Coordinates of N, CA and C in Angstrom, one line a residue:
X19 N -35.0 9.5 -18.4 CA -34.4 8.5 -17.5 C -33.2 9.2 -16.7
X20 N -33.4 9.4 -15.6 CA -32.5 9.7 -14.5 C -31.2 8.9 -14.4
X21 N -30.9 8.0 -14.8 CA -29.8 6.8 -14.7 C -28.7 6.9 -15.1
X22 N -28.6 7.8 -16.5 CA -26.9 8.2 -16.8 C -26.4 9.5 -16.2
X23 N -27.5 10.4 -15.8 CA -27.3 11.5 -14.7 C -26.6 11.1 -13.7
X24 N -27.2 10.3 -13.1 CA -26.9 10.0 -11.6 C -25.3 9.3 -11.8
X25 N -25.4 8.3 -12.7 CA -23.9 8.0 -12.6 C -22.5 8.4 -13.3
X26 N -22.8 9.8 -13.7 CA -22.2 10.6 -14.1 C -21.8 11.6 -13.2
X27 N -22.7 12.1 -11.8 CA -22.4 12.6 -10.7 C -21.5 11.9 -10.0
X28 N -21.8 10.7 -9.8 CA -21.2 9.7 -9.0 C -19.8 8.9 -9.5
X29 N -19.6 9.7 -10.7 CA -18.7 8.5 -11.4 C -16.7 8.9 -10.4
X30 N -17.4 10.0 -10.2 CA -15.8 10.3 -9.5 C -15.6 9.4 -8.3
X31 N -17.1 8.9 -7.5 CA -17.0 8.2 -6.3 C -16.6 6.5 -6.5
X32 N -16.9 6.3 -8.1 CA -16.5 4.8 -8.6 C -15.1 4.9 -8.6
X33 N -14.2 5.9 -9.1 CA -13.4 6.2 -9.3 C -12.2 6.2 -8.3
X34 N -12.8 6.7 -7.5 CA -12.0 7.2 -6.4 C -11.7 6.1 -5.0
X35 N -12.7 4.8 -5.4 CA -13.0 4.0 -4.9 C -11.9 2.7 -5.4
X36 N -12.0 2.8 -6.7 CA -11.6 2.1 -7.8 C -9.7 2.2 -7.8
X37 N -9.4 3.3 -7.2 CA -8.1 3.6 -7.6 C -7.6 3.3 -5.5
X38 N -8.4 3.2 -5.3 CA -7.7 2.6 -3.7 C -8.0 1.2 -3.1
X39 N -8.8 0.4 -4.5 CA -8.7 -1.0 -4.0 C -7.3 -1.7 -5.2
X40 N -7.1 -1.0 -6.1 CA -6.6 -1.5 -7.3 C -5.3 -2.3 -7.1
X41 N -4.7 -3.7 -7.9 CA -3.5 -3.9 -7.7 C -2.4 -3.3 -8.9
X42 N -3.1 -3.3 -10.2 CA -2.9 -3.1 -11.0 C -3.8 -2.2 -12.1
X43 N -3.2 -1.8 -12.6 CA -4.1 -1.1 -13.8 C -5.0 -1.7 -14.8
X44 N -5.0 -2.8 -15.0 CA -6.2 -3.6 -15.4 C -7.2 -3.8 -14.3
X45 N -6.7 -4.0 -13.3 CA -7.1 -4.6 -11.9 C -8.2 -3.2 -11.6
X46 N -7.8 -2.0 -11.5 CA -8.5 -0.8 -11.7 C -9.9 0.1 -12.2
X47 N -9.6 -1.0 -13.6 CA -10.4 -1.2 -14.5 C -12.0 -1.8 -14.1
X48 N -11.5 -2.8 -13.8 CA -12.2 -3.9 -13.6 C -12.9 -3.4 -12.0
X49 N -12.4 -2.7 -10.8 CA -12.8 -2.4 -9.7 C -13.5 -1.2 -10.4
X50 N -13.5 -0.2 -11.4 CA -14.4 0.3 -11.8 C -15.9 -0.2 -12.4
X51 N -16.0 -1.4 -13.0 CA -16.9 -1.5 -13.7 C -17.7 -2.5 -12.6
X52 N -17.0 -2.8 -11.5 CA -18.0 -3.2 -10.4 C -18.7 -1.9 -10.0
X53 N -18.2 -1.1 -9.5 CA -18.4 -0.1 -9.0 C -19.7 0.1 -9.5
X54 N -19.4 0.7 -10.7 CA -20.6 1.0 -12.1 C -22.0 0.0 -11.7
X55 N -21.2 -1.1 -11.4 CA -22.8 -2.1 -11.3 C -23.3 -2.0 -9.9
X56 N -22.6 -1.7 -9.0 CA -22.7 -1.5 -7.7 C -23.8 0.2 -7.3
X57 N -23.7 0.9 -8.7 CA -24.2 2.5 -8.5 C -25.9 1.7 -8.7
X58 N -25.5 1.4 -10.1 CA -26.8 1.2 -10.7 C -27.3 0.1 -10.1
X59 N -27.0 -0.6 -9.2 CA -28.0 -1.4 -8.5 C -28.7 -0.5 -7.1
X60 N -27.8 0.3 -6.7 CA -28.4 1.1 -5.9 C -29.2 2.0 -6.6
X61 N -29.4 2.5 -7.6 CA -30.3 3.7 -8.3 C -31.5 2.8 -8.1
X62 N -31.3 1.2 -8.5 CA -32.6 0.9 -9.1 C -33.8 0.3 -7.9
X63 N -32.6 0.1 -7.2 CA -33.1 -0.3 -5.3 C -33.4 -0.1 -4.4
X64 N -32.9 2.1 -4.4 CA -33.1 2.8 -2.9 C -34.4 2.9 -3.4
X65 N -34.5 2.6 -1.6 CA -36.3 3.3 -1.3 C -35.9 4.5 -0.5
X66 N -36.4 5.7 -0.8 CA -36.7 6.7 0.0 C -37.2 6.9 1.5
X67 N -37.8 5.5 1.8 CA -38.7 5.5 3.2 C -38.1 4.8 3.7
X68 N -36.5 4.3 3.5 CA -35.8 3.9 4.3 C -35.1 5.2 5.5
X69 N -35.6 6.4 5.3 CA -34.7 7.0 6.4 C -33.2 7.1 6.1
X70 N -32.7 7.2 5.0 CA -31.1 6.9 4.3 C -31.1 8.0 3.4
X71 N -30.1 8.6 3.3 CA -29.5 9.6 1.9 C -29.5 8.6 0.8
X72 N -29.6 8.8 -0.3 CA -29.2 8.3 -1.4 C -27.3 8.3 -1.8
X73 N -27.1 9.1 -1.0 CA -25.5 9.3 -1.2 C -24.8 8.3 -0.1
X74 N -25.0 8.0 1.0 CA -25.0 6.8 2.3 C -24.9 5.3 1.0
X75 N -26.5 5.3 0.7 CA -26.6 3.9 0.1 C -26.1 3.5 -1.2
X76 N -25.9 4.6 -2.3 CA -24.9 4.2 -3.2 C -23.4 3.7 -3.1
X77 N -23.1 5.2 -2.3 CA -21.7 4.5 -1.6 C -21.5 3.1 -1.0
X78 N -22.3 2.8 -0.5 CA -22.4 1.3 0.2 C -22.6 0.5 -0.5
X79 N -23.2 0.5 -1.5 CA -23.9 -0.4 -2.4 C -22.4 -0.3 -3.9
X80 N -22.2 0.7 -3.8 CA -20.6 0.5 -4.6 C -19.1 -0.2 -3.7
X81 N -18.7 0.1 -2.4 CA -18.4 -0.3 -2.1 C -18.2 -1.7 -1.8
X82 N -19.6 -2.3 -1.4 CA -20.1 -3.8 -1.3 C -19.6 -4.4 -2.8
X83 N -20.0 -4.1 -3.7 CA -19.7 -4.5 -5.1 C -18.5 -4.8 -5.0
X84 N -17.5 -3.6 -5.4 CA -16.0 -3.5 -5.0 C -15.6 -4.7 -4.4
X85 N -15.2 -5.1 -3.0 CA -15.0 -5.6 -2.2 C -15.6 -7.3 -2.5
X86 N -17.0 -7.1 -2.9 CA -17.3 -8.7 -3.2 C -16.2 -8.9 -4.8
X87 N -16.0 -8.3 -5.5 CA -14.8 -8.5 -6.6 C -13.4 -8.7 -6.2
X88 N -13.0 -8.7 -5.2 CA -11.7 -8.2 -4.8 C -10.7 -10.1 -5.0
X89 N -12.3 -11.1 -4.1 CA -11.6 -12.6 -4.2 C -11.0 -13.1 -5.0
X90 N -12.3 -12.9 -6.1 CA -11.8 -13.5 -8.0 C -11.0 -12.5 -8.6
X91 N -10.6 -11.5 -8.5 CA -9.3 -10.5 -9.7 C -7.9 -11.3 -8.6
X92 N -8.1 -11.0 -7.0 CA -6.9 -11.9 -6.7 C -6.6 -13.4 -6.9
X93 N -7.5 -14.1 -7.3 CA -7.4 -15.4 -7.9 C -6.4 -15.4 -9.4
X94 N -7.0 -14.1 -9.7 CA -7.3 -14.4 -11.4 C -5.5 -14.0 -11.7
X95 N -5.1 -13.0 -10.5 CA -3.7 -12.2 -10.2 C -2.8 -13.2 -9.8
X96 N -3.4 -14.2 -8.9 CA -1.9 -15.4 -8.7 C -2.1 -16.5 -9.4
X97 N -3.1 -16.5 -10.1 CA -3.2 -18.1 -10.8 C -2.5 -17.6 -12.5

């Protein structure tokens, strides 16, 4: 299974993603483990015959994650 490979390459890109949306250090955390779901939905979803790098659509597919989490941790931050 190719799956913990790949997000073990990528884990610096969750990371690095993770530490420039963060408000806090839990907050951090938590933009990581989107991320993580954000990799692995891309691993399990790129098609190759889309004409895309795999490195384009993970990214995207991690960031999208990221960003759709951003509403509820700031909810979760002022309430």
């Amino acid at each position: 299974d190719l799956i913990p490979v790949i997000v073990s390459r990528y884990a610096y890109v969750v990371k690095s993603k993770a530490s420039a949306m963060y408000v806090d250090f839990s907050e951090r955390e938590d933009m990581m483990q989107e991320g993580f779901l954000g990799l692995i939905s891309a691993i399990r979803a790129f098609d190759p015959e889309k004409n895309v790098s795999f490195s384009t659509y993970a990214n995207k597919c991690i960031f999208n994650k990221m960003v759709s989490a951003l509403p509820n941790s700031l909810l979760t931050l002022s309430g």
